[in-house]
XYZ file of C-alpha atoms in Angstrom:
736
model
C 31.122 -45.183 -13.503
C 34.347 -47.173 -13.615
C 34.336 -50.122 -11.427
C 36.000 -49.725 -8.219
C 38.315 -52.647 -9.353
C 39.053 -51.813 -12.818
C 42.963 -52.635 -12.190
C 42.025 -56.150 -13.229
C 40.508 -57.566 -10.005
C 36.989 -58.985 -10.300
C 34.442 -58.524 -7.621
C 34.491 -62.054 -6.826
C 38.072 -62.385 -5.315
C 38.856 -59.624 -2.856
C 39.564 -59.582 0.791
C 36.872 -58.716 3.261
C 38.343 -56.529 5.764
C 35.731 -55.530 8.335
C 33.439 -54.448 5.258
C 36.351 -52.032 3.966
C 37.174 -51.797 0.243
C 40.214 -49.933 -1.008
C 39.733 -46.640 -2.670
C 41.450 -45.265 -5.609
C 45.215 -44.506 -4.730
C 45.252 -40.900 -3.919
C 48.234 -38.579 -5.008
C 50.770 -38.117 -2.327
C 50.726 -34.562 -0.899
C 54.171 -33.962 -1.516
C 55.575 -30.785 -2.549
C 54.323 -30.009 -6.049
C 55.936 -27.802 -8.911
C 54.412 -24.418 -8.403
C 54.973 -23.366 -11.771
C 52.311 -25.888 -13.242
C 50.090 -27.153 -10.480
C 47.543 -24.949 -8.627
C 48.064 -24.194 -5.082
C 46.345 -26.694 -2.555
C 43.523 -25.795 -0.392
C 45.010 -23.360 2.115
C 43.518 -25.047 5.287
C 44.854 -28.434 4.225
C 41.463 -29.642 3.766
C 40.664 -32.785 1.423
C 39.469 -31.302 -1.887
C 39.337 -34.433 -3.836
C 35.518 -34.546 -3.658
C 35.397 -38.327 -2.820
C 32.719 -39.541 -0.563
C 33.283 -42.266 1.715
C 32.005 -44.142 4.699
C 33.583 -45.161 8.035
C 33.725 -48.397 9.355
C 33.363 -49.394 13.005
C 36.821 -48.898 13.655
C 36.900 -45.481 12.372
C 38.489 -46.520 9.186
C 37.541 -44.578 6.127
C 36.329 -47.371 3.540
C 36.325 -45.232 0.689
C 33.147 -46.845 -0.775
C 29.514 -45.835 -0.772
C 27.687 -46.829 2.514
C 25.344 -49.401 0.615
C 28.298 -51.323 -0.427
C 30.321 -51.352 2.776
C 29.227 -54.853 3.926
C 28.826 -56.330 0.627
C 30.168 -60.232 0.260
C 30.473 -62.387 -2.785
C 27.225 -64.102 -3.494
C 27.125 -67.573 -1.745
C 29.746 -67.026 0.852
C 29.126 -67.197 4.422
C 31.897 -66.718 7.139
C 31.568 -66.779 10.782
C 33.997 -67.471 13.699
C 37.155 -66.780 11.517
C 40.077 -65.388 13.617
C 42.120 -64.358 10.359
C 41.901 -60.873 9.176
C 41.232 -61.562 5.635
C 39.009 -64.253 3.941
C 39.478 -64.469 0.177
C 36.723 -65.598 -1.860
C 37.685 -67.331 -5.173
C 34.602 -68.014 -7.296
C 35.815 -68.490 -10.998
C 38.559 -67.404 -12.780
C 41.387 -65.510 -11.296
C 43.104 -62.181 -11.748
C 46.870 -63.129 -10.905
C 48.877 -63.598 -14.061
C 52.022 -62.928 -15.449
C 50.335 -60.330 -17.959
C 51.126 -56.868 -17.843
C 49.241 -54.215 -15.548
C 48.337 -50.843 -16.640
C 49.642 -47.759 -14.997
C 48.309 -46.317 -11.719
C 45.434 -44.110 -12.518
C 44.002 -41.626 -9.979
C 41.188 -39.114 -9.750
C 41.951 -35.432 -10.839
C 41.077 -33.404 -7.812
C 38.093 -31.490 -7.080
C 40.184 -28.444 -6.558
C 41.990 -28.612 -9.786
C 38.985 -29.281 -11.561
C 37.054 -26.480 -9.905
C 39.885 -24.098 -10.765
C 40.056 -25.168 -14.451
C 36.300 -24.901 -14.804
C 34.891 -22.096 -12.728
C 38.266 -20.444 -11.802
C 39.530 -20.531 -15.392
C 41.029 -17.242 -17.039
C 40.871 -16.617 -20.701
C 42.819 -13.439 -20.914
C 46.612 -12.557 -20.372
C 48.103 -9.461 -18.795
C 47.756 -7.761 -22.102
C 43.985 -8.493 -22.327
C 44.566 -10.791 -25.186
C 42.785 -14.003 -25.462
C 44.283 -17.189 -24.076
C 43.378 -20.067 -26.370
C 45.420 -23.245 -25.776
C 42.379 -24.924 -23.508
C 39.896 -24.060 -26.379
C 42.111 -25.224 -29.201
C 42.846 -28.653 -27.329
C 39.068 -29.274 -26.536
C 38.470 -28.384 -30.446
C 41.124 -31.198 -31.364
C 39.099 -33.656 -29.048
C 35.735 -32.734 -30.287
C 36.640 -34.103 -33.817
C 35.462 -37.949 -34.313
C 38.351 -40.256 -33.965
C 40.725 -37.708 -32.457
C 41.836 -39.269 -29.038
C 45.131 -37.297 -28.656
C 45.985 -33.760 -27.826
C 49.395 -32.612 -26.762
C 49.769 -29.299 -24.870
C 53.151 -27.806 -24.943
C 54.812 -24.458 -24.280
C 57.161 -22.694 -22.110
C 57.495 -23.452 -18.189
C 55.029 -21.800 -15.990
C 52.423 -21.068 -18.712
C 49.548 -22.937 -17.057
C 49.605 -25.976 -19.285
C 48.315 -28.531 -16.970
C 45.307 -26.278 -15.865
C 44.818 -25.784 -19.653
C 44.872 -29.647 -20.280
C 42.298 -30.054 -17.150
C 40.016 -27.452 -18.660
C 40.165 -29.279 -22.193
C 39.188 -32.382 -20.501
C 36.452 -30.796 -18.584
C 35.096 -29.206 -21.656
C 35.068 -32.415 -23.512
C 33.350 -34.302 -20.936
C 30.769 -31.594 -20.670
C 30.067 -31.716 -24.426
C 29.627 -35.425 -24.231
C 27.203 -35.252 -21.230
C 25.198 -32.982 -23.450
C 24.997 -35.695 -25.738
C 23.750 -38.208 -23.223
C 27.237 -39.562 -22.742
C 29.461 -39.571 -19.633
C 33.247 -39.535 -19.271
C 35.223 -39.726 -16.133
C 38.330 -37.684 -15.711
C 41.527 -39.431 -14.526
C 45.388 -38.878 -14.273
C 47.984 -41.470 -15.169
C 51.008 -41.840 -13.169
C 54.220 -42.187 -15.449
C 55.442 -45.105 -13.449
C 57.352 -46.899 -16.032
C 60.089 -49.471 -15.109
C 62.561 -47.829 -17.387
C 61.743 -44.038 -17.643
C 64.118 -43.942 -20.579
C 62.138 -46.498 -22.425
C 58.411 -45.645 -21.695
C 56.051 -48.845 -22.408
C 52.955 -47.264 -23.649
C 51.275 -50.544 -23.694
C 50.950 -50.062 -19.975
C 48.624 -46.984 -20.667
C 45.133 -47.628 -19.398
C 42.417 -47.910 -21.925
C 39.133 -47.802 -19.994
C 35.946 -46.676 -22.094
C 34.631 -43.411 -21.731
C 37.450 -41.702 -19.955
C 39.309 -38.560 -20.301
C 43.053 -39.424 -19.173
C 45.688 -36.427 -18.284
C 49.492 -37.590 -18.671
C 51.735 -34.981 -17.389
C 55.081 -35.895 -18.575
C 56.857 -32.541 -19.082
C 59.569 -33.270 -16.423
C 59.930 -36.910 -17.540
C 60.731 -36.396 -21.176
C 64.340 -35.098 -20.865
C 65.395 -38.743 -19.918
C 63.896 -40.539 -22.892
C 66.014 -42.319 -25.237
C 63.832 -42.083 -28.234
C 61.231 -39.357 -28.244
C 60.058 -40.039 -31.686
C 59.157 -43.828 -30.776
C 57.326 -42.762 -27.755
C 55.374 -39.970 -29.404
C 54.446 -42.555 -32.025
C 53.331 -45.015 -29.416
C 51.120 -42.568 -27.606
C 49.434 -41.653 -31.030
C 48.624 -45.272 -31.626
C 47.241 -45.635 -28.174
C 45.110 -42.666 -28.536
C 43.470 -44.051 -31.654
C 42.182 -47.063 -29.649
C 41.027 -44.684 -26.947
C 39.100 -42.692 -29.565
C 37.318 -46.042 -30.701
C 36.033 -46.622 -27.104
C 34.851 -42.792 -26.421
C 37.944 -42.081 -24.452
C 40.801 -39.564 -25.126
C 44.264 -38.446 -23.846
C 45.687 -35.119 -23.051
C 49.494 -35.042 -22.772
C 51.327 -32.172 -21.000
C 54.813 -31.985 -22.778
C 58.006 -30.246 -22.939
C 57.946 -28.539 -26.234
C 61.917 -28.843 -26.528
C 61.585 -32.523 -26.650
C 58.545 -33.486 -28.205
C 59.111 -34.483 -31.832
C 58.394 -31.664 -34.592
C 57.821 -33.988 -37.540
C 54.718 -34.096 -39.421
C 53.591 -37.210 -37.774
C 53.414 -35.806 -34.280
C 52.211 -32.085 -35.152
C 48.597 -32.751 -35.755
C 47.637 -32.999 -32.414
C 50.040 -30.492 -30.855
C 48.786 -27.148 -29.302
C 51.333 -24.660 -28.692
C 50.693 -22.501 -25.390
C 51.850 -19.063 -26.821
C 50.657 -16.759 -23.777
C 49.368 -17.425 -20.232
C 46.400 -16.236 -18.081
C 46.845 -12.925 -16.312
C 47.892 -13.627 -12.868
C 46.036 -10.965 -11.240
C 42.849 -12.177 -12.925
C 43.790 -15.757 -11.727
C 44.174 -14.481 -8.106
C 40.701 -12.672 -8.222
C 38.725 -15.410 -9.930
C 40.226 -17.935 -7.383
C 39.174 -16.029 -4.603
C 35.613 -15.341 -6.064
C 34.871 -18.657 -7.580
C 37.199 -21.278 -6.132
C 37.177 -20.130 -2.594
C 33.827 -18.612 -2.615
C 34.998 -15.382 -1.173
C 33.895 -12.597 -3.485
C 34.121 -9.783 -1.050
C 38.035 -10.616 -0.721
C 38.749 -10.853 -4.452
C 38.709 -6.977 -4.378
C 41.951 -6.993 -2.463
C 43.850 -8.041 -5.505
C 42.057 -5.450 -7.719
C 44.620 -2.937 -8.992
C 42.367 0.168 -8.797
C 41.636 -0.011 -4.983
C 42.906 2.865 -3.069
C 43.075 1.439 0.397
C 46.517 0.687 1.771
C 46.402 -3.109 2.515
C 44.240 -3.682 -0.807
C 46.758 -1.555 -3.004
C 49.695 -3.573 -1.545
C 47.989 -6.852 -2.344
C 47.089 -5.485 -5.710
C 50.540 -4.452 -6.674
C 52.029 -7.815 -5.801
C 51.402 -9.267 -9.140
C 52.778 -7.874 -12.319
C 52.647 -8.645 -16.033
C 55.598 -11.015 -15.569
C 53.793 -12.916 -12.812
C 52.878 -16.480 -13.438
C 49.451 -18.105 -13.089
C 50.753 -20.045 -10.090
C 51.502 -16.652 -8.565
C 47.983 -15.562 -8.768
C 46.865 -18.880 -7.568
C 49.295 -18.869 -4.574
C 48.356 -15.506 -3.541
C 44.787 -16.428 -3.611
C 45.411 -19.303 -1.268
C 47.100 -17.069 1.115
C 44.621 -14.400 1.197
C 41.716 -17.108 1.524
C 43.516 -18.627 4.489
C 43.299 -15.057 6.362
C 40.500 -14.004 8.727
C 40.162 -10.664 6.736
C 41.743 -8.460 9.195
C 44.422 -5.828 7.879
C 47.027 -7.806 10.092
C 46.384 -11.155 8.763
C 46.361 -9.899 5.212
C 49.791 -8.062 5.832
C 51.088 -11.251 7.034
C 49.662 -13.033 3.939
C 51.343 -10.324 1.615
C 54.685 -10.763 3.590
C 54.537 -14.647 2.923
C 53.925 -14.223 -0.705
C 56.560 -11.804 -1.010
C 58.673 -14.386 0.731
C 59.662 -11.843 3.335
C 61.817 -10.066 0.631
C 61.502 -6.763 2.175
C 62.568 -7.765 5.583
C 65.356 -10.022 4.418
C 66.704 -7.416 2.150
C 66.798 -4.951 5.058
C 68.492 -7.430 7.119
C 71.118 -8.084 4.799
C 71.637 -4.470 3.886
C 71.999 -3.427 7.487
C 74.737 -6.085 7.965
C 76.840 -5.398 5.009
C 79.954 -5.057 7.262
C 78.881 -7.425 9.785
C 79.799 -10.920 8.829
C 79.081 -11.894 12.608
C 75.538 -10.828 12.528
C 74.855 -12.587 9.131
C 76.487 -15.928 10.490
C 74.169 -15.383 13.666
C 71.062 -15.098 11.213
C 72.099 -18.000 9.374
C 72.722 -20.155 12.396
C 69.379 -19.092 13.889
C 67.728 -20.270 10.656
C 68.971 -23.809 10.967
C 68.862 -23.716 14.851
C 65.476 -22.320 15.105
C 64.090 -22.706 18.584
C 67.305 -23.691 20.191
C 69.253 -21.912 22.977
C 70.596 -18.471 22.102
C 74.041 -19.537 23.225
C 73.994 -22.643 20.870
C 72.925 -20.295 18.059
C 75.987 -18.008 18.766
C 78.126 -21.114 18.871
C 76.877 -22.311 15.662
C 77.665 -18.948 14.098
C 81.271 -18.876 15.276
C 81.699 -22.512 13.731
C 80.421 -21.194 10.351
C 82.774 -18.384 10.368
C 85.781 -20.692 11.619
C 86.208 -18.582 14.613
C 87.724 -21.026 16.907
C 89.865 -18.793 19.162
C 88.571 -17.557 22.505
C 87.698 -13.568 22.198
C 89.421 -11.288 24.685
C 87.328 -9.591 27.563
C 87.555 -6.445 25.734
C 85.870 -7.937 22.653
C 83.344 -9.920 24.833
C 82.229 -6.503 26.328
C 82.020 -4.712 23.255
C 78.884 -4.061 20.979
C 75.289 -4.891 21.461
C 73.979 -7.835 23.824
C 73.142 -11.214 22.161
C 69.499 -10.776 22.419
C 69.565 -7.459 20.677
C 71.620 -8.898 17.860
C 69.101 -11.770 17.424
C 66.363 -9.350 17.381
C 68.122 -7.213 14.838
C 67.920 -10.188 12.289
C 64.257 -10.596 13.058
C 64.404 -13.463 15.538
C 62.064 -13.521 18.636
C 63.913 -14.242 21.855
C 61.827 -15.770 24.696
C 63.785 -16.876 27.725
C 66.879 -18.427 26.436
C 65.500 -19.591 23.045
C 65.434 -17.774 19.814
C 62.999 -18.632 16.895
C 61.302 -17.311 13.657
C 58.119 -19.110 14.162
C 56.314 -15.832 14.468
C 57.142 -15.146 10.836
C 55.950 -18.419 8.869
C 58.177 -18.897 5.941
C 60.906 -16.523 6.940
C 63.493 -19.217 7.513
C 62.988 -20.402 3.906
C 63.101 -16.728 2.386
C 66.481 -16.175 4.184
C 67.748 -19.571 2.792
C 66.584 -18.518 -0.491
C 68.115 -15.332 -0.473
C 71.437 -16.644 0.376
C 71.415 -19.364 -2.222
C 70.757 -16.675 -4.878
C 73.139 -13.723 -3.518
C 75.814 -15.652 -2.082
C 76.417 -18.662 -4.346
C 79.969 -19.107 -3.091
C 78.834 -20.050 0.297
C 76.926 -23.217 -0.896
C 79.738 -25.519 -0.343
C 80.918 -24.095 2.978
C 77.297 -23.942 4.218
C 76.428 -27.489 3.388
C 79.971 -28.678 5.062
C 79.022 -26.659 8.254
C 75.441 -28.369 8.155
C 77.318 -31.766 8.088
C 78.769 -30.682 11.434
C 75.525 -29.760 12.874
C 74.119 -33.151 12.262
C 77.148 -35.075 13.098
C 77.067 -34.096 17.024
C 74.850 -35.485 19.914
C 72.036 -33.177 18.819
C 72.150 -34.068 15.245
C 69.171 -36.377 15.040
C 66.789 -34.047 16.567
C 68.016 -31.205 14.182
C 67.961 -33.510 11.149
C 64.306 -33.363 10.524
C 64.185 -29.610 10.834
C 67.251 -28.833 8.894
C 66.341 -31.356 6.171
C 62.768 -30.024 5.704
C 64.444 -26.559 4.972
C 66.840 -28.266 2.482
C 64.037 -30.120 0.851
C 62.222 -26.711 0.248
C 65.299 -25.311 -1.107
C 66.149 -28.419 -3.335
C 62.490 -28.407 -4.885
C 62.371 -24.646 -5.407
C 65.739 -24.420 -6.871
C 65.638 -27.944 -8.779
C 69.042 -28.273 -7.170
C 69.986 -32.101 -6.953
C 73.242 -31.078 -5.017
C 71.285 -30.394 -1.781
C 69.667 -34.051 -2.077
C 73.091 -35.668 -2.431
C 74.241 -33.775 0.741
C 71.142 -34.966 2.658
C 72.201 -38.556 1.437
C 75.822 -38.167 2.532
C 74.258 -37.547 6.058
C 73.572 -41.319 6.067
C 77.108 -42.101 6.675
C 77.652 -45.291 8.578
C 74.768 -44.816 10.793
C 72.805 -47.664 12.065
C 70.137 -45.365 14.103
C 66.622 -46.507 12.572
C 65.194 -43.107 13.590
C 68.101 -41.141 11.755
C 67.615 -43.371 8.667
C 63.846 -43.110 8.367
C 64.335 -39.428 8.538
C 66.398 -39.259 5.673
C 64.398 -41.749 3.796
C 61.460 -39.371 4.362
C 63.217 -36.456 2.714
C 64.393 -38.343 -0.309
C 60.597 -39.878 -0.671
C 59.419 -36.174 -0.745
C 62.031 -34.901 -3.339
C 61.524 -38.252 -5.350
C 57.906 -37.299 -5.891
C 58.507 -33.577 -6.800
C 57.338 -32.429 -10.300
C 60.557 -31.040 -11.532
C 63.271 -32.717 -9.430
C 61.521 -35.997 -8.900
C 63.138 -37.702 -12.043
C 66.630 -36.729 -10.990
C 66.091 -38.116 -7.537
C 64.490 -41.389 -8.842
C 67.359 -41.712 -10.903
C 69.799 -41.298 -7.746
C 67.819 -43.713 -5.822
C 68.547 -46.353 -8.578
C 72.194 -45.803 -8.520
C 72.118 -45.556 -4.578
C 70.116 -49.121 -4.541
C 73.363 -50.625 -5.749
C 75.517 -48.635 -3.025
C 77.964 -51.256 -1.230
C 77.244 -49.467 2.091
C 74.388 -51.259 3.971
C 73.073 -48.008 5.347
C 72.429 -46.400 2.104
C 70.900 -49.390 0.374
C 68.857 -49.435 3.656
C 67.537 -46.031 3.240
C 66.482 -46.731 -0.429
C 64.466 -49.569 0.931
C 62.883 -47.367 3.418
C 61.938 -45.026 0.718
C 60.120 -47.822 -1.122
C 57.986 -48.340 2.045
C 56.811 -44.623 1.843
C 54.254 -42.880 -0.504
C 56.863 -43.004 -3.158
C 55.600 -46.761 -3.592
C 52.027 -45.623 -4.043
C 52.645 -43.084 -6.672
C 55.553 -44.969 -8.209
C 55.106 -48.778 -7.724
C 57.037 -49.963 -10.584
C 59.925 -47.939 -10.002
C 60.025 -48.723 -6.356
C 60.019 -52.387 -7.205
C 63.209 -51.926 -9.366
C 64.868 -50.348 -6.821
C 63.875 -53.015 -4.255
C 64.978 -55.729 -6.634
C 68.678 -54.281 -6.956
C 68.766 -53.969 -2.944
C 67.653 -57.563 -2.746
C 70.661 -58.705 -4.724
C 73.236 -57.814 -2.162
C 75.632 -60.693 -1.546
C 74.630 -61.030 2.231
C 70.954 -60.989 3.902
C 71.851 -57.941 5.816
C 69.519 -55.132 7.275
C 69.211 -53.447 3.911
C 67.739 -56.726 2.387
C 65.487 -57.283 5.277
C 64.265 -53.662 4.795
C 63.651 -54.293 1.247
C 61.721 -57.500 1.785
C 59.574 -55.655 4.244
C 58.858 -52.939 1.467
C 57.870 -55.740 -0.813
C 55.698 -57.506 1.615
C 53.836 -54.106 2.340
C 53.137 -53.556 -1.450
C 51.989 -57.081 -1.905
C 49.456 -56.561 1.081
C 47.628 -53.899 -0.819
C 44.875 -55.235 -3.436
C 45.796 -52.761 -5.972
C 49.282 -53.352 -5.910
C 49.609 -57.267 -5.698
C 48.920 -57.695 -9.760
C 52.016 -55.536 -10.422
C 53.947 -56.969 -7.753
C 53.073 -60.514 -8.621
C 54.033 -59.756 -12.486
C 57.483 -58.146 -11.818
C 58.440 -60.722 -8.877
C 57.424 -63.703 -11.083
C 59.611 -62.677 -14.031
C 62.607 -62.326 -11.442
C 62.084 -65.360 -9.720
C 61.872 -67.455 -12.946
C 65.500 -66.762 -13.648
C 67.955 -69.530 -11.994
C 70.660 -68.420 -9.777
C 68.996 -64.677 -9.355
C 69.131 -64.516 -5.655
C 67.325 -61.100 -5.607
C 64.345 -62.842 -7.471
C 64.345 -65.891 -5.073
C 64.383 -63.386 -2.024
C 61.498 -61.356 -3.620
C 59.330 -64.399 -4.463
C 59.875 -66.020 -0.887
C 58.998 -62.601 0.765
C 55.788 -61.955 -1.244
C 54.400 -65.522 -0.498
C 55.383 -65.329 3.235
C 52.150 -65.370 5.289
C 53.782 -63.100 8.029
C 53.034 -60.535 8.937
C 49.889 -60.671 6.739
C 48.642 -63.564 4.999
C 46.776 -61.627 2.177
C 49.260 -62.094 -0.843
C 49.532 -65.955 -0.128
C 45.879 -66.328 0.191
C 45.070 -64.607 -3.053
C 48.068 -66.372 -4.784
C 47.173 -69.843 -3.724
C 43.263 -69.203 -4.544
C 44.535 -68.012 -7.843
C 46.900 -71.228 -8.338
C 44.095 -73.622 -7.521
C 41.942 -72.043 -10.546
C 44.590 -71.013 -12.966
C 47.559 -73.535 -14.148
C 49.685 -70.749 -15.142
C 49.704 -69.231 -11.614
C 50.347 -72.701 -10.130
C 53.207 -73.359 -12.428
C 54.506 -69.908 -11.557
C 54.656 -70.901 -7.793
C 56.137 -74.071 -8.419
C 58.803 -72.477 -10.678
C 59.580 -69.877 -7.985
C 59.928 -72.627 -5.323
C 62.099 -74.525 -7.539
C 64.609 -71.920 -8.496
C 64.782 -70.988 -5.006
C 65.466 -74.481 -3.913
C 68.357 -74.346 -6.443
C 69.984 -71.408 -4.725
C 71.857 -72.279 -1.738
C 72.248 -68.498 -0.580
C 68.317 -68.599 0.163
C 67.899 -71.869 1.698
C 67.517 -70.513 5.172
C 64.588 -68.517 4.005
C 63.128 -71.623 2.206
C 63.313 -73.588 5.462
C 61.468 -70.570 7.588
C 58.900 -70.111 4.770
C 58.084 -73.993 4.809
C 57.515 -73.679 8.317
C 55.209 -70.773 7.979
C 53.152 -72.304 5.349
C 52.746 -75.593 7.401
C 51.403 -73.281 10.315
C 49.270 -71.292 7.856
C 47.867 -74.584 6.511
C 47.159 -75.907 10.046
C 45.444 -72.916 11.417
C 43.292 -72.392 8.252
C 44.637 -69.222 7.050
C 44.939 -70.881 3.759
C 43.293 -74.143 2.430
C 45.243 -77.123 3.193
C 45.037 -78.885 -0.090
C 46.399 -75.812 -1.922
C 49.548 -75.874 0.183
C 49.859 -79.620 0.070
C 49.485 -79.877 -3.874
C 52.070 -76.807 -4.717
C 54.587 -78.319 -2.175
C 53.920 -81.958 -3.338
C 54.842 -80.892 -6.894
C 57.933 -78.960 -5.625
C 59.358 -81.582 -3.409
C 59.183 -84.297 -6.372
C 62.173 -82.354 -7.908
C 64.320 -81.441 -4.802
C 64.333 -84.406 -2.394
C 67.839 -83.848 -1.524
C 67.632 -80.079 -1.178
C 68.389 -79.258 2.399
C 64.998 -77.457 3.163
C 63.020 -80.260 1.575
C 64.752 -83.026 3.336
C 64.826 -81.150 6.703
C 60.830 -80.999 6.264
C 60.657 -84.926 5.106
C 63.059 -86.406 7.317
C 64.017 -83.877 9.882
C 67.213 -82.727 11.205
C 68.986 -83.889 14.357
C 68.326 -81.960 17.660
C 65.223 -79.945 16.059
C 61.948 -80.193 17.635
C 59.249 -79.863 15.163
C 55.920 -78.848 16.109
C 52.543 -80.490 15.279
C 51.874 -78.246 12.139
C 55.140 -79.274 10.500
C 54.800 -82.942 11.375
C 51.363 -82.841 9.692
C 52.430 -81.419 6.586
C 55.493 -83.629 6.490
C 53.096 -86.743 7.018
C 50.983 -85.722 4.169
C 53.819 -84.877 1.831
C 55.277 -88.249 2.611
C 52.217 -89.850 1.271
C 52.425 -88.080 -1.755
C 56.160 -88.894 -2.338
C 55.405 -92.732 -1.791
C 52.774 -92.365 -4.447
C 54.918 -90.880 -7.434
C 55.545 -90.647 -10.371
C 55.251 -87.059 -10.555
C 53.439 -84.586 -12.905
C 55.155 -81.748 -13.884
C 54.119 -78.382 -15.800
C 55.120 -79.594 -19.057
C 53.085 -82.820 -18.688
C 55.906 -85.321 -18.486
C 56.719 -87.589 -15.696
C 59.365 -87.258 -12.895
C 60.437 -90.080 -10.672
């Protein structure tokens, strides 16, 4: 088994947090590309298969119960009021070296679908061989790479997971074990993937799904060659790599074709649905619902939903919906309608209103104002049509009542409110129909939505409307929708409004197909001169996006930190950086990247980042580990001194330097960090910058400023050092 801290953190240096140790980072549960990823568990249950324990506070520790209270040998701590105690017993893990890409477990659900739910026949009863071919390649000694490429929606990801599963199973039969992991393609520069960051643990099968990333590569030949070289190293340690690739981008030269498996046909969607129900969901009785030769009306309807043109993902989605029912004819009928995207009902409504634009506008308004007052919905419909003039009394009294009109478009009116909550997925189906069948309405519709979120009720509506548009953007792979949502930022300073937009952008940035384009937009928007826009980007970097793409989040944080003034956007970026640095699995990557920025003189973004990471507030973990590392490793100590030095040379960050010196003094005084570590680092720094304002304020004081005991005590200790001179510096020379 791979060590729980195989990201480079040894067992002897870790935070003791009420017995809690961090589990492997899970994949965020954002919207996935339905064409390649199997449908998630219909009940929303955790299907990762990870076992964990719960601590006294009810927190999932993610570690076996026997290890929950483990402490480093020889360490005894009592009566400590700080949340973390860092034990540094030996060499340290912080360095300027590269950290491997994030690795996560393949979910139990996907493994079960690829093993027990695998279908090896297509709709014409021909064999589907891609997974077997890939497993055969990996079975050859010294072959550590296989690339699976083919048309979209052909089940390439599941084929790759099955190939890994078969490889692990065959090795287990030979008394060898293999773990299965997925690599997050979180390169700092997606156009130039750095394959030296790929993980290389022994006896591990890796999946790298980069189909959507490849269109942005500057040099596919170079990346393909680097992947092949890395796979050769993996093969020598009993590991392998399966790449899910875009066949249009993957190089076709002889050097890259040996490990290439083309997916030529896809599993039968109907067999996928049946097999999933029977073996993945363990509902063999319900599998009959998708059998083509059934004569029962409900079963026949479910069976006819899937055709030869249906994709494996269609079959998996139908199985998930049927598995979530209670088995009654009514619930199965609802599942069938949801699978069909309510196409029959939506088409009937649009057919019945061919000459009735007012009712179609009422339907559209009800979709986006779902659950609001019926009169508000009517006003929204009139605004969409541009009808600003008051109707005559004759027109007002003509035609059906408002409730009847809403009911005719399948809305349910209860009291004064109208909604589609009784038809899950109906609003999305209407929007998709509109997007496909009425493309000319795209621009006026988005302009109308602008008005809906601009009035006083806009913040309340923003989440509901944005959720619909997120589904639309991901389904349609349409970046224009995302740009529209970004435009809703405007000049707002309302934190709730901005965080809602940030949550939407975070979800789309993690989508399989749309994600790369959104991440590129986030990089552009990080440079935006408008404070609210840059602030939202920083908020995105505080979300699940930073867990899945930490390097890309850090790059965007860096650009926000480079703003001329320390405004709310900069402070938001600092908060995002501190949050990342406070996580044990993130800190090595944060330290390496921030250390590189901070070493550049005049780099305000780098100095702000450095000062934020080593700030003991709101949590001292990063500072504790950094100082413990510096005490044992001169490289880390020198990096700390360099970071402080470049910050003190930059007057733009002098206020932050003063504040941080004060906080270090208090952390030193209350035992949060070792006194001698703080004194040594600051002692080396002040020797070079006695005249810098933050240093002179510490050593001499400023008129009218009352200093507390912690600062006075640090001042006294540093004065003793300053009087002792001369000073040793990193290169071994002496400074007065």
